[in-house]
XYZ file of C-alpha atoms in Angstrom:
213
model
C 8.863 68.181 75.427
C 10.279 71.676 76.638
C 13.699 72.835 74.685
C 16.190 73.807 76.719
C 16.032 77.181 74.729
C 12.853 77.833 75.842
C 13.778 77.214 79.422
C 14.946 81.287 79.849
C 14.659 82.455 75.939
C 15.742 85.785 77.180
C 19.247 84.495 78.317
C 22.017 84.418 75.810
C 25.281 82.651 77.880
C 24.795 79.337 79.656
C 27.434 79.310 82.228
C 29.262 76.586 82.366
C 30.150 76.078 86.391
C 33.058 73.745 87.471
C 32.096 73.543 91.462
C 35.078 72.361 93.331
C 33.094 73.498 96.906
C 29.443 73.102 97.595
C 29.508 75.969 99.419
C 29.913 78.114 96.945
C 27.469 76.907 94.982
C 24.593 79.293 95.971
C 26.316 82.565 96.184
C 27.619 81.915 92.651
C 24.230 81.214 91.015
C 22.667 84.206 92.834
C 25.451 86.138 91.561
C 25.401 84.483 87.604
C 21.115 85.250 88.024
C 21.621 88.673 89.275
C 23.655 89.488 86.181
C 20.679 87.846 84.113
C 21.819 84.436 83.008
C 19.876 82.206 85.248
C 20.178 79.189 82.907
C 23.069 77.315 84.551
C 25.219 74.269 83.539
C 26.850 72.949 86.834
C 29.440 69.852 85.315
C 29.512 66.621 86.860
C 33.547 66.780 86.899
C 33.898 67.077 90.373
C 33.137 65.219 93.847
C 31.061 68.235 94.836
C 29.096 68.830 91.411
C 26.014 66.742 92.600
C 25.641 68.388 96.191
C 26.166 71.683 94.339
C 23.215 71.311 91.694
C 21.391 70.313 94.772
C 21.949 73.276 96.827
C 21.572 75.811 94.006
C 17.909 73.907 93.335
C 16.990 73.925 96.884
C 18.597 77.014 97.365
C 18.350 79.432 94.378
C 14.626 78.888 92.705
C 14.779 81.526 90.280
C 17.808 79.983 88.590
C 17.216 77.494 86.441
C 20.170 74.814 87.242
C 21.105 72.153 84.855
C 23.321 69.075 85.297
C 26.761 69.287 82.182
C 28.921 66.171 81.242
C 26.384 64.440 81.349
C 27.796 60.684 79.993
C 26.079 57.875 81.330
C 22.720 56.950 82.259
C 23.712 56.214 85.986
C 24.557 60.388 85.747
C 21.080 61.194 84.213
C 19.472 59.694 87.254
C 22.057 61.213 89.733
C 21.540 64.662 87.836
C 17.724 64.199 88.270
C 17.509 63.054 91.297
C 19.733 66.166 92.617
C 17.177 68.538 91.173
C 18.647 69.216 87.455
C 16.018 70.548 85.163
C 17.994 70.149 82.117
C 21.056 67.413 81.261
C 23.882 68.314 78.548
C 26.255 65.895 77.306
C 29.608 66.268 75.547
C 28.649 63.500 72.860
C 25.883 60.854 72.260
C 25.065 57.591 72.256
C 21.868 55.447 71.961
C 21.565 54.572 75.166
C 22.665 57.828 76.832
C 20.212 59.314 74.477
C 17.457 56.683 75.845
C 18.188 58.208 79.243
C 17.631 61.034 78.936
C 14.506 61.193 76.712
C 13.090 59.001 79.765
C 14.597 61.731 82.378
C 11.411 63.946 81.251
C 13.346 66.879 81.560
C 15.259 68.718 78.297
C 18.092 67.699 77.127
C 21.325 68.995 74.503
C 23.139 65.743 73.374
C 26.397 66.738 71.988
C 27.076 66.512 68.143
C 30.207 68.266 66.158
C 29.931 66.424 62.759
C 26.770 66.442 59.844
C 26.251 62.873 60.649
C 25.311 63.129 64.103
C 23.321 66.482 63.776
C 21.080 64.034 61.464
C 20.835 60.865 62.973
C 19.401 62.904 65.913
C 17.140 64.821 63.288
C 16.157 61.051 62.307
C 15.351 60.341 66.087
C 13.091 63.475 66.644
C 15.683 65.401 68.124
C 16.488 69.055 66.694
C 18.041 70.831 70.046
C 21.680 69.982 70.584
C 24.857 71.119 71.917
C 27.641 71.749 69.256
C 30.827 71.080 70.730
C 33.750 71.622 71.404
C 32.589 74.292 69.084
C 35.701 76.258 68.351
C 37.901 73.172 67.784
C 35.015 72.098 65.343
C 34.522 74.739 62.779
C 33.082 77.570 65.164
C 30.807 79.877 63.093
C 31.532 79.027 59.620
C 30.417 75.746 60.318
C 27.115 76.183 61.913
C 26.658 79.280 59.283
C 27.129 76.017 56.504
C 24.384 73.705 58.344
C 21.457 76.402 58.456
C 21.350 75.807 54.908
C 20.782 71.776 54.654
C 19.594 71.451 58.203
C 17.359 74.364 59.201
C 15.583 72.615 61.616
C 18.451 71.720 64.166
C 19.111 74.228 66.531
C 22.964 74.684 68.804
C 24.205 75.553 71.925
C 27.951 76.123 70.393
C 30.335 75.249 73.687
C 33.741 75.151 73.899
C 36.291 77.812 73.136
C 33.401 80.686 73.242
C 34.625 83.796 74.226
C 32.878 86.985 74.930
C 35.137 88.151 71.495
C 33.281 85.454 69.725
C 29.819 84.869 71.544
C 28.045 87.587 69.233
C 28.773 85.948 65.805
C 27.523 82.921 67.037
C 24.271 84.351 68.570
C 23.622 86.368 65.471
C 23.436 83.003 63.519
C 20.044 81.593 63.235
C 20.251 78.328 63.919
C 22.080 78.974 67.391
C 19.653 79.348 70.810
C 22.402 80.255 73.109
C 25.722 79.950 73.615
C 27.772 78.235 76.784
C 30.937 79.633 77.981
C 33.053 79.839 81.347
C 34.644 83.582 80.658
C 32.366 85.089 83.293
C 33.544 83.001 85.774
C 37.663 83.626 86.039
C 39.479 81.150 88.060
C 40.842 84.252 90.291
C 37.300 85.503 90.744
C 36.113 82.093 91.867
C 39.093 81.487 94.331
C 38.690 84.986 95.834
C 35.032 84.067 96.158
C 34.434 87.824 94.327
C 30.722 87.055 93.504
C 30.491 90.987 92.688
C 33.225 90.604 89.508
C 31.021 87.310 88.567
C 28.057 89.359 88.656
C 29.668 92.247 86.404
C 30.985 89.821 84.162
C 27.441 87.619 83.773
C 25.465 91.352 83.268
C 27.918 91.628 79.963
C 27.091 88.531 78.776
C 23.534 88.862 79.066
C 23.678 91.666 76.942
C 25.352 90.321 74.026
C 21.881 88.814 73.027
C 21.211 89.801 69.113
C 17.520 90.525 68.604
C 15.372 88.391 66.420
C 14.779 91.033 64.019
C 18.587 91.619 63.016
C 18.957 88.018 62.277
């Protein structure tokens, strides 16, 4: 199966959307893919989150929309069935992980201690989210698993700041990172889709080429 890494290799930041109106939905993906991160997380924490990923499917092709919080195999299908291309969860267990290996779509099941990264390794899975990343050893700890565990690969979420994006991408066992500082709660309640896409054109360019890794 596809990694979710190799969804848009060539985008650094997943955003990580909280949609409290559906109607926003599209103009803030355009915005996030005009800035060049069209690999977006829309969380299922809100009423509107399903109708959003929806719309920005239907209504945004170039982006590349994925379902977050993902928890419960009752929220793969919903996810799926509103168009998500790719699921993340917070956490994992067997069943959730069942779901979504049946979703056929890629998936980042959530790990933040050596035991989970390899009982997924066990299960054939090597792409996962690491998370909440910050609160769980940030870079020195991922730095400390390329050793052992080469062969996993993170999307560090949680606490990631455009400060601290760079030493995580400059790690080699990291794809991408996800973070929410290109999306500002004033920006999104002014509906200023022209700051988002300022802020989403930094973060694209924080990616740190192969060859300086």
């Amino acid at each position: 199966m596809t990694s979710v890494f190799d969804l848009a290799p060539e985008a650094p930041v997943v955003p990580v959307v909280v949609i409290e109106d559906a109607t926003d939905a599209v103009p803030l993906a355009r915005a996030l893919v005009a800035g060049g991160l069209p690999l977006i997380e829309v969380t299922l924490r809100t009423p509107a989150a399903l109708d959003a990923l929806r719309a920005i499917a239907d209504g945004v092709p170039e982006a590349v929309v994925g379902a977050g919080t993902v928890v419960s195999a009752a929220g793969v299908a919903d996810a799926v069935g509103a168009g998500a291309r790719f699921l993340v969860s917070p956490g994992w267990t067997e069943r959730l992980l069942g779901a979504m290996r049946e979703s056929g779509v890629p998936f980042l099941p959530g790990v933040s201690t050596v035991s989970e990264v390899v009982a997924l390794l066990e299960r054939g899975v090597d792409a996962m989210k690491f998370f909440p990343a910050e609160a769980a050893g940030g870079v020195p700890y991922l730095k400390s698993l390329a050793g052992p565990l080469p062969q996993a690969r993170f999307c560090p979420t949680g606490g990631v700041s455009a400060a601290s994006a760079p030493a995580y991408l400059a790690l080699p066992n990291v794809g991408c990172v996800g973070g929410t500082w290109m999306l500002p709660p004033d920006a999104l309640a002014a509906r200023d889709w022209a700051r988002v896409e300022s802020l989403a054109r930094e973060a694209s360019a924080l990616r740190v080429p192969v060859s300086g890794r």
